XYZ file of C-alpha atoms in Angstrom:
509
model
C 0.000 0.000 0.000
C 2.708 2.395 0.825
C 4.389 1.493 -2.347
C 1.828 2.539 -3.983
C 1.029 5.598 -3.147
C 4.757 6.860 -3.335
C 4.394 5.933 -6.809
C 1.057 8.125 -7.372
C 2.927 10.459 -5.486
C 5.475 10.409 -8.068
C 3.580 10.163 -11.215
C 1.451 13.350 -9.175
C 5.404 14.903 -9.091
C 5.857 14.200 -12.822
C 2.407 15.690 -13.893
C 3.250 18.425 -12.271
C 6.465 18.986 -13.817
C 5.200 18.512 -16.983
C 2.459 21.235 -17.004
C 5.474 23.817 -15.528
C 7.655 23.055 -18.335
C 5.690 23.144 -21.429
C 4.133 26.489 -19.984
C 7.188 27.666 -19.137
C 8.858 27.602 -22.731
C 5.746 30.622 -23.092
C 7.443 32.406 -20.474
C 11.347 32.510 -19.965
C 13.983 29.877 -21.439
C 16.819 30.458 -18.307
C 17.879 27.682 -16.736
C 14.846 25.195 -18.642
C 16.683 23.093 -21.092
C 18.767 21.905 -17.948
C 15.642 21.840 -15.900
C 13.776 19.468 -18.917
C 16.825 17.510 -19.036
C 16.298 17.019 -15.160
C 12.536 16.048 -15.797
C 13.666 13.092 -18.618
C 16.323 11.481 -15.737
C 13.770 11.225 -13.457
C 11.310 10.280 -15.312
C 13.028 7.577 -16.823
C 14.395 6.424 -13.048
C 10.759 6.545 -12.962
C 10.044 4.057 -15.635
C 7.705 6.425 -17.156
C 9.295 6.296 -21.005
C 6.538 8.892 -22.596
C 7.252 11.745 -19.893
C 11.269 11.165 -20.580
C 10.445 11.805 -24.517
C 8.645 14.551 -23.912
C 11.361 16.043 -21.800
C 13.434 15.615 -24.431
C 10.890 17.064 -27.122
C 10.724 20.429 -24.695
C 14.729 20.608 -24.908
C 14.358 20.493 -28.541
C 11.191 23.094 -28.707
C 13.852 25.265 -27.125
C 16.647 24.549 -29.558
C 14.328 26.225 -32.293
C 13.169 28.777 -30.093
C 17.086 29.878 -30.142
C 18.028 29.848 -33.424
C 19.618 25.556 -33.224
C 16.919 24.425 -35.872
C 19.198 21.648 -37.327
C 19.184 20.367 -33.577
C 15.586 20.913 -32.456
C 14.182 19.511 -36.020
C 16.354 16.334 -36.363
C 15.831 15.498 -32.862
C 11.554 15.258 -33.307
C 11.911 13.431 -36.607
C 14.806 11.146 -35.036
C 11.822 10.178 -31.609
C 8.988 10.036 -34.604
C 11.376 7.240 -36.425
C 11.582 5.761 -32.952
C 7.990 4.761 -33.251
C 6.911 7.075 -30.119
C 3.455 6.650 -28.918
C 0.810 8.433 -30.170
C 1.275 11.243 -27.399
C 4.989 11.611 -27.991
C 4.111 11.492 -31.540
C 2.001 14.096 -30.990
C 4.111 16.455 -29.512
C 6.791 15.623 -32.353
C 4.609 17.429 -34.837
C 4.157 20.207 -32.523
C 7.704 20.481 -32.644
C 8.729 20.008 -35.578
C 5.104 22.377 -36.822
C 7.031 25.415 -34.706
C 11.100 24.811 -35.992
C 9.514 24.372 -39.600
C 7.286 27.565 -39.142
C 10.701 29.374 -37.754
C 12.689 28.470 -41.018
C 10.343 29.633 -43.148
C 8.795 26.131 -44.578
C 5.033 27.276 -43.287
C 3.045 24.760 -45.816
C 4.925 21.730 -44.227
C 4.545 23.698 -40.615
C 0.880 23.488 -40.658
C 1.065 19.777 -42.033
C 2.723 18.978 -38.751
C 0.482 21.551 -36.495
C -2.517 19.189 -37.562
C -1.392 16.316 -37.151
C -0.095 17.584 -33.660
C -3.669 18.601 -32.267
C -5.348 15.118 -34.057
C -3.431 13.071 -32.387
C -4.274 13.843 -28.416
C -7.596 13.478 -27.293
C -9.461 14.632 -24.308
C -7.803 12.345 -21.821
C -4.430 13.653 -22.748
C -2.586 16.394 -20.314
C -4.468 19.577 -20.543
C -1.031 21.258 -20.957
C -0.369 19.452 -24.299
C -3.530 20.501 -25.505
C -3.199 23.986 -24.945
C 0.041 23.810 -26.435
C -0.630 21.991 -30.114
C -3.847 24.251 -29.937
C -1.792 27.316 -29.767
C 0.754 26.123 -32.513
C -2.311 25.425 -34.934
C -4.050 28.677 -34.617
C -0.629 30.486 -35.550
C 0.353 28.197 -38.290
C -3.503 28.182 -39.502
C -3.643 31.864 -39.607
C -0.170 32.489 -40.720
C -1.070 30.535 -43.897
C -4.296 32.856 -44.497
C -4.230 35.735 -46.781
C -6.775 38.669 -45.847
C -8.758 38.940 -42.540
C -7.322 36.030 -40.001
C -9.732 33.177 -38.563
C -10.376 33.774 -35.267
C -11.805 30.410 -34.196
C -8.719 28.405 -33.716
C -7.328 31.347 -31.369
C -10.914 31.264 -29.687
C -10.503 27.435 -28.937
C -6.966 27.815 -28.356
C -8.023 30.431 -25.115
C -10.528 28.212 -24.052
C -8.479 25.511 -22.897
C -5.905 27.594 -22.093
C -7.852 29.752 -19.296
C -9.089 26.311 -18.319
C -5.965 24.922 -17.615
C -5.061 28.341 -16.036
C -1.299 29.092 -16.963
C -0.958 32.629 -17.291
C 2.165 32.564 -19.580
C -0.265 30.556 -22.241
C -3.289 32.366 -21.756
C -1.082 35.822 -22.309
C 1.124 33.842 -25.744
C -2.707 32.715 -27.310
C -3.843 36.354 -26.641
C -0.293 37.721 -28.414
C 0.009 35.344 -31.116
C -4.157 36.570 -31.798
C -3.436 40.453 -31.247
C -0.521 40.077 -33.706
C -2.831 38.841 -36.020
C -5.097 41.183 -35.860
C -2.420 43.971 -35.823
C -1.108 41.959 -39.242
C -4.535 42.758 -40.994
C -5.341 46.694 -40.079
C -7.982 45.592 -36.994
C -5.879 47.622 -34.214
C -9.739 48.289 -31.929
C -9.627 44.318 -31.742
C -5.914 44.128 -31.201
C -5.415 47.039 -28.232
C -8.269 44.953 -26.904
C -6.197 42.081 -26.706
C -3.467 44.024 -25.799
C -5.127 45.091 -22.486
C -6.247 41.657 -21.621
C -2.331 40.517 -22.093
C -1.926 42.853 -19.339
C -4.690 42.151 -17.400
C -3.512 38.534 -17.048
C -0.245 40.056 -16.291
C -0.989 42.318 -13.652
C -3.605 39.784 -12.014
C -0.537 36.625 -11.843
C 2.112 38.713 -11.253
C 4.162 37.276 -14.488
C 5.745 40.141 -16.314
C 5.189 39.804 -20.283
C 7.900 37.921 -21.970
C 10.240 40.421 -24.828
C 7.576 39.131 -27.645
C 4.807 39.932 -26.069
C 5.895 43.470 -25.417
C 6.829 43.678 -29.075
C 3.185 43.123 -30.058
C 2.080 45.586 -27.764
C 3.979 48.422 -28.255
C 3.261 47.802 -32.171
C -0.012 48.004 -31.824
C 0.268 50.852 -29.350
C 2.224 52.732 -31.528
C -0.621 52.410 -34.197
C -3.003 53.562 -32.272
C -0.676 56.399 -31.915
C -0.084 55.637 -28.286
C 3.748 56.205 -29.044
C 5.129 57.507 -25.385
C 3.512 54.638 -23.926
C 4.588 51.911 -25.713
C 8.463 53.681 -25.702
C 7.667 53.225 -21.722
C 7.019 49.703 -21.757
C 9.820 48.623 -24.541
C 12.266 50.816 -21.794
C 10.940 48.648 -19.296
C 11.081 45.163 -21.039
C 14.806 46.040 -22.181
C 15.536 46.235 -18.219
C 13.804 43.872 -16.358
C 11.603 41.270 -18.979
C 12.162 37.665 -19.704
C 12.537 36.192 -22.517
C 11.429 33.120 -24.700
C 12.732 33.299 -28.824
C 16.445 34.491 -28.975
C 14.763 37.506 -31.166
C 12.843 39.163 -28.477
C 15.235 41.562 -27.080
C 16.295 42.116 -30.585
C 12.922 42.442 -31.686
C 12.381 45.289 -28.709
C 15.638 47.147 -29.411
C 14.418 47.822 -33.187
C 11.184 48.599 -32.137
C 12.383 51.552 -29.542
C 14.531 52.797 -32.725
C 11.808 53.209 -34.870
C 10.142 55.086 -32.265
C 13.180 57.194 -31.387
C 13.983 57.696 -35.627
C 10.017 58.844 -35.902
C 10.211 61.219 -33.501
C 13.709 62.575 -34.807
C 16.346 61.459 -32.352
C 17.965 59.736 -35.275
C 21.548 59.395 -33.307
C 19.133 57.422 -30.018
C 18.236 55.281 -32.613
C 21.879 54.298 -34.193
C 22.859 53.660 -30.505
C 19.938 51.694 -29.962
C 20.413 49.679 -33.291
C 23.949 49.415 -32.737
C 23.100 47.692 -29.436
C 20.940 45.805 -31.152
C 23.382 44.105 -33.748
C 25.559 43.502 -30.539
C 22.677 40.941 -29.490
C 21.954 39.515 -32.618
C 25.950 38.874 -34.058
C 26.227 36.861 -30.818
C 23.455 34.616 -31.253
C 24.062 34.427 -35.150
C 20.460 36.017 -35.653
C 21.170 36.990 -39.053
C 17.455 37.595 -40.117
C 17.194 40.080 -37.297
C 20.708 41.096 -37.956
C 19.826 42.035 -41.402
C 17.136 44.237 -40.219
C 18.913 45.880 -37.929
C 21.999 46.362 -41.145
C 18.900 47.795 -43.691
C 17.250 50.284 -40.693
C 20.987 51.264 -39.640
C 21.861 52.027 -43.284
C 18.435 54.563 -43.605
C 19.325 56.238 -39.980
C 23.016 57.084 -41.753
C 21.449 57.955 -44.775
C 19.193 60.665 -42.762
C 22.070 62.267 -41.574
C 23.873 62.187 -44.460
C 26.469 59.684 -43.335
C 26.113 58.242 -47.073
C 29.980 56.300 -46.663
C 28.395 54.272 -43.700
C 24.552 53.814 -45.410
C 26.709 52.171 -47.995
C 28.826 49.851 -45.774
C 25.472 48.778 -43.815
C 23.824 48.040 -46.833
C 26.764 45.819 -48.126
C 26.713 44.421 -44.727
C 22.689 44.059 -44.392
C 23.652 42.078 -48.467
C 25.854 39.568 -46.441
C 23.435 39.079 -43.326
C 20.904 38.243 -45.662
C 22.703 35.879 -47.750
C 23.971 34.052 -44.788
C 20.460 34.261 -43.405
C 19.154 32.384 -46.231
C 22.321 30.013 -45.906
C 22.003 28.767 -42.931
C 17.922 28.479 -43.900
C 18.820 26.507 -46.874
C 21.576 23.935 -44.549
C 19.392 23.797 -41.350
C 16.587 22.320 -44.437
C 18.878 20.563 -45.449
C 19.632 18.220 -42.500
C 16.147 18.317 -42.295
C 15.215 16.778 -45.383
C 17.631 14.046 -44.460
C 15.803 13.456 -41.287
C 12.609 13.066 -43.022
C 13.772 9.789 -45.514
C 14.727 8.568 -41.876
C 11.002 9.196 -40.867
C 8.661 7.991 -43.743
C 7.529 5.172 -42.000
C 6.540 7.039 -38.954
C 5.147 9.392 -41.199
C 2.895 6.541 -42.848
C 1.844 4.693 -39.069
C 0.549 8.748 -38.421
C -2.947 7.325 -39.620
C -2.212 4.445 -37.401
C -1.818 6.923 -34.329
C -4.692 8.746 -35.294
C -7.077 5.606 -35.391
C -5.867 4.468 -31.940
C -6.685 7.825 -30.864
C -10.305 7.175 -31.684
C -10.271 3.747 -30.416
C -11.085 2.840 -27.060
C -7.658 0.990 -25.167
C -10.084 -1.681 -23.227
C -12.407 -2.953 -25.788
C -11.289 -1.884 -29.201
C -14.542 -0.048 -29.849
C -14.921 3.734 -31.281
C -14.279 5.830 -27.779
C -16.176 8.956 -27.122
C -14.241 11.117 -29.255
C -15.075 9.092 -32.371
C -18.601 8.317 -31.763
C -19.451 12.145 -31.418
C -17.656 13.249 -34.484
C -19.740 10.460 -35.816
C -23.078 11.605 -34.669
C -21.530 15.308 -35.218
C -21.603 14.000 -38.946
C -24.906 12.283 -39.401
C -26.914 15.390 -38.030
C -24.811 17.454 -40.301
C -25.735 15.033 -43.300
C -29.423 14.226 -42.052
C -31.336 12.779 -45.022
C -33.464 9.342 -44.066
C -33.866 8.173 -40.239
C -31.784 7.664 -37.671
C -31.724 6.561 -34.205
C -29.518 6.230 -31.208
C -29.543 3.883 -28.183
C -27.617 4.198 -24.860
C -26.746 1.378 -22.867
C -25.598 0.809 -19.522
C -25.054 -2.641 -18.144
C -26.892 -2.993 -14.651
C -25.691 -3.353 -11.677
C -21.539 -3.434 -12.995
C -20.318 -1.804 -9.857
C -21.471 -4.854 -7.971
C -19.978 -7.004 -10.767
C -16.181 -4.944 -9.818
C -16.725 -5.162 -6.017
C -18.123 -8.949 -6.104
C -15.525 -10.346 -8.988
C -12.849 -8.165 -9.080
C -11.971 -4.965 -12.066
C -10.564 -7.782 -13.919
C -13.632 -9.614 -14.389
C -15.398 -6.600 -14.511
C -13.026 -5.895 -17.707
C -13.425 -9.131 -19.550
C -17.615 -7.989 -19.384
C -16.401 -4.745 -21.016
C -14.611 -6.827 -23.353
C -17.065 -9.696 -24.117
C -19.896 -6.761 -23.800
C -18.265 -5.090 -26.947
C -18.285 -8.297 -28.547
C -21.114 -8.752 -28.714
C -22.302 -5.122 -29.924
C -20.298 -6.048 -32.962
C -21.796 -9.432 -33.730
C -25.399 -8.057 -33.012
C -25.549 -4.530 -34.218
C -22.619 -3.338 -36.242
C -23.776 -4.992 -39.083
C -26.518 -2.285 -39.743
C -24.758 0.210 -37.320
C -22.271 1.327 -35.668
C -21.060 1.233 -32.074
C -19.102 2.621 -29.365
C -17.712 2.998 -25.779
C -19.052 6.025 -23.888
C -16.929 5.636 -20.730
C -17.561 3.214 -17.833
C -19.927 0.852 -18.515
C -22.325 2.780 -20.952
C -22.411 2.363 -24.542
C -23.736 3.661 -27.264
C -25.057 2.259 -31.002
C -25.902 4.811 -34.169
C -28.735 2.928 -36.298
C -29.708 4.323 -40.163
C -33.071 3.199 -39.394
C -36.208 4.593 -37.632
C -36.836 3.885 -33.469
C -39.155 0.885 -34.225
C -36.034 -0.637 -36.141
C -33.624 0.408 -33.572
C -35.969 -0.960 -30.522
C -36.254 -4.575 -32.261
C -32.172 -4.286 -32.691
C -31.044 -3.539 -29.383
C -34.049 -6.330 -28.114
C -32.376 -8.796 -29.663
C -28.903 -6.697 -27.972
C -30.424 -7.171 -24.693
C -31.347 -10.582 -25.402
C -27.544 -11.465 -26.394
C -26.049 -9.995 -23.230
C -28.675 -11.254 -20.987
C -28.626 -15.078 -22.648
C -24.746 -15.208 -22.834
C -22.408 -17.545 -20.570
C -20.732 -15.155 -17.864
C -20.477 -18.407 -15.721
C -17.436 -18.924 -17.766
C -15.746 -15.382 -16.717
C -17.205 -16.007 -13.385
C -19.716 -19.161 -11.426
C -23.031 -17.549 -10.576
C -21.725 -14.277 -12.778
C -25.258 -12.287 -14.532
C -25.105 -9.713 -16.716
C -27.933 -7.902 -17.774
C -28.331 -4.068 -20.106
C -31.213 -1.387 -19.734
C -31.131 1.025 -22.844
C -32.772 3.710 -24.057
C -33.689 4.097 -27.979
C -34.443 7.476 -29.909
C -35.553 8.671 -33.131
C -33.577 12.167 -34.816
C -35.801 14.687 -34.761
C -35.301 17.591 -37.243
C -34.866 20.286 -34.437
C -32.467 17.909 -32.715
C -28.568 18.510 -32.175
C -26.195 16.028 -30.695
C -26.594 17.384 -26.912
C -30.541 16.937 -26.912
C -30.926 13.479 -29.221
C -28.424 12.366 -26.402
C -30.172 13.513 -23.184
C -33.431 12.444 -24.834
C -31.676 8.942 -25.113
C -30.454 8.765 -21.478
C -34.159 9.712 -20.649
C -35.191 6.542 -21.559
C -32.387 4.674 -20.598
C -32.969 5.851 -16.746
C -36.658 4.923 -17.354
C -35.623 1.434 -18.067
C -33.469 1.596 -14.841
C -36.311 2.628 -13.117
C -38.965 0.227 -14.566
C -36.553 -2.567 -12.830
C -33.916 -2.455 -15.211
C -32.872 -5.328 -18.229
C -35.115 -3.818 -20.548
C -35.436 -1.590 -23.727
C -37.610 1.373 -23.458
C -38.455 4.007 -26.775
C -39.941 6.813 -28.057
């Protein structure tokens, strides 16, 4: 007993962990590749082999947050080609979706930002979901021309103000404000804006370098100029940072301010500073900004002998820029001939996803997207029948869970000899199940009869002497007014009217 709750303890530990680190590449990066790589040893002492991959998928999320692409990329495509489980798998794409989106290759970036939010379902850490969900709704959008889709950032905020990390509440609502900045709607992006610091304010969690980028960009369209020069000041002292670009990214934006409102030698100096930042971390895109802006300050003052040099210079950044693009895609494109046949068991991981682990039936994910479907399609009748075996907890506390899981198992069986050949069928959770019939209630009621006759009729004495098992379910018709929520409830109506009426029986419309 004590054994085993140190080892919830530790898998409590581990959970834990996990949800701190993936929020925390949304926040600041010092110190967290060794703290991830602290995370995989102990949760491989552990013998928890999925948390110790994704430890080692956060050090690589970090390598491409820094400008080590080759590094980040090769290591996701090297776990996919491991055959990782689906979550690990999952997270792979996410990886790779933001290192691809980084270098530039956005069509194969949102390829990877799918498949990355497909694979998890519900059951999966909240903090993985928030994460993929983010990724999508940049890649989505970033592949958009003309006014940006706001759903995916909509869902993307959901779950992340129900998991309640402030650092990825504040990057959904940055990634969406920049978006919105991006296509001339600056009401809708300063309103964003103020939530970021709402959030901010309320946790205590000072916005990261990016996020002050956004907002000062926005502020500064809204012609708020002192202010945002206020909070860049203040980010350049005392703000954290995630992408190797932010404090670049804030040092060019104070320029621009400072070369707007004249002081065009504030701006060198900040500039200057600037290229300081981004020679050191071999940020040649940023560098190469920096070069071009540099080269229009001299210009101004009619320092034409050093416009010229910059602009030679900003010539060079870029070419090496697009160098080290064209190598880091390179290594990349030899990691993906070592990945083709992860890349082709991706529908494999996707189907499991949908698949219940205990019985092999559709799980709840699948059968609503199924339902989800049909009321979208309509078009002839349809019915749907809950079922819920009677009595199961006494079957667990009498016979033991695994007796109670061979029922599951023999349970499902049996749904698939009697029904699935003129329907379909699935696992709801616990011991409640649920079968979609193309066919009107009086149809459906005769089909799950002879279902309730099966289960009641079979052998459990050879899972268990004296074992019973007996199903009530409830059958209902589509209606044209219905949606999934209220065919459902209309269904469990009737199902706890067959409990009620003494249970093993099928009651209908």
């Amino acid at each position: 007993m004590v054994d085993t709750a140190v080892r919830a303890d530790a898998r409590n530990r581990l959970d834990e962990e996990l949800t701190a680190l993936i929020a925390a590449v949304y926040a600041s990066h010092d110190g967290l590749a060794e703290r991830a790589l602290a995370f995989e040893r102990a949760a491989s002492e552990a013998g928890d082999e999925r948390k110790a991959s994704l430890g080692r998928l956060v050090r690589a999320d970090i390598d491409n947050r820094n400008g080590r692409w080759a590094e980040g990329l090769q290591t996701a495509y090297a776990m996919l080609h491991d055959g990782a489980d689906r979550v690990v798998a999952a997270h792979a794409h996410a990886v790779l979706a933001g290192g691809l989106w980084r270098l530039g290759d956005n069509a194969e970036a949102v390829e990877h930002a799918f498949q990355s939010d497909r694979l998890l379902t519900e059951d999966d850490p909240l903090c993985l979901r928030v994460d993929h969900a983010l990724i999508l709704a940049i890649q989505v959008n970033d592949q958009r021309m003309g006014k940006a889709s706001e759903s995916e950032y909509r869902w993307a905020q959901e779950l992340a103000e129900q998991l309640g990390e402030p650092d990825m509440i504040v990057a959904n609502l940055n990634n969406w404000a920049w978006g919105l900045l991006q296509n001339g709607d600056i009401t809708a992006a300063l309103a964003l804006a103020q939530r970021m610091f709402t959030v901010s304010e309320s946790s205590g969690r000072l916005l990261n370098t990016n996020c002050v980028d956004t907002v000062a960009r926005i502020l500064v369209a809204d012609g708020q100029t002192g202010r945002a020069a206020e909070i860049l000041q203040a980010a350049l002292v005392e703000a954290p940072s995630t992408d190797s670009d932010g404090i670049p990214a804030c040092l060019i934006a104070m320029a621009e301010i400072k070369r707007g409102a004249g002081d065009v030698a504030a701006a060198i100096e900040l500039l200057e500073r600037c290229r300081t930042t981004t020679i050191s971390n071999r940020l040649a895109e940023m560098d190469a900004h920096a070069l071009r802006l540099l080269a229009d300050c001299h210009a101004e003052t009619g320092d034409f002998e050093s416009a010229y040099r910059e602009m030679v210079e900003f010539q060079d950044a870029w070419t090496r820029r697009r160098s080290e693009q064209s190598e880091a895609l390179t290594l990349v494109t030899q990691a993906r001939f070592a990945v083709d046949e992860a890349r082709r068991n991706t529908e494999h991981f996707r189907k499991l996803a949908e698949r219940d682990a205990l019985t092999g039936m559709w799980n709840r994910r699948r059968c609503d997207a199924h339902l989800a479907a049909r009321l979208e399609a309509r078009g002839g009748p349809f019915s749907v029948a809950i079922l819920d075996l009677d009595h199961f907890k006494q079957i667990n506390d009498t016979y033991s869970h695994a007796v109670g899981d061979d029922v599951l198992r023999q349970v499902a069986a049996l749904l698939r000899q009697v029904a699935e050949p003129i329907g379909r069928s699935g696992r709801h959770g616990g011991e409640e199940f649920v079968v979609y019939v193309d066919a009107d209630r009086g149809s459906a009621a005769r089909l799950c009869e002879r279902l309730r006759l099966a289960i009641a009729s079979y052998d459990w004495s050879s899972l268990a002497p004296g074992m019973h098992v007996t199903t009530s379910i409830g059958v209902t018709e589509l209606r044209p007014e219905d949606d999934s929520r209220a065919v459902l409830a209309r269904a469990d109506s009737h199902l706890y009217e067959a409990k009620n009426a003494g249970r093993n029986r099928v009651v209908a419309d």
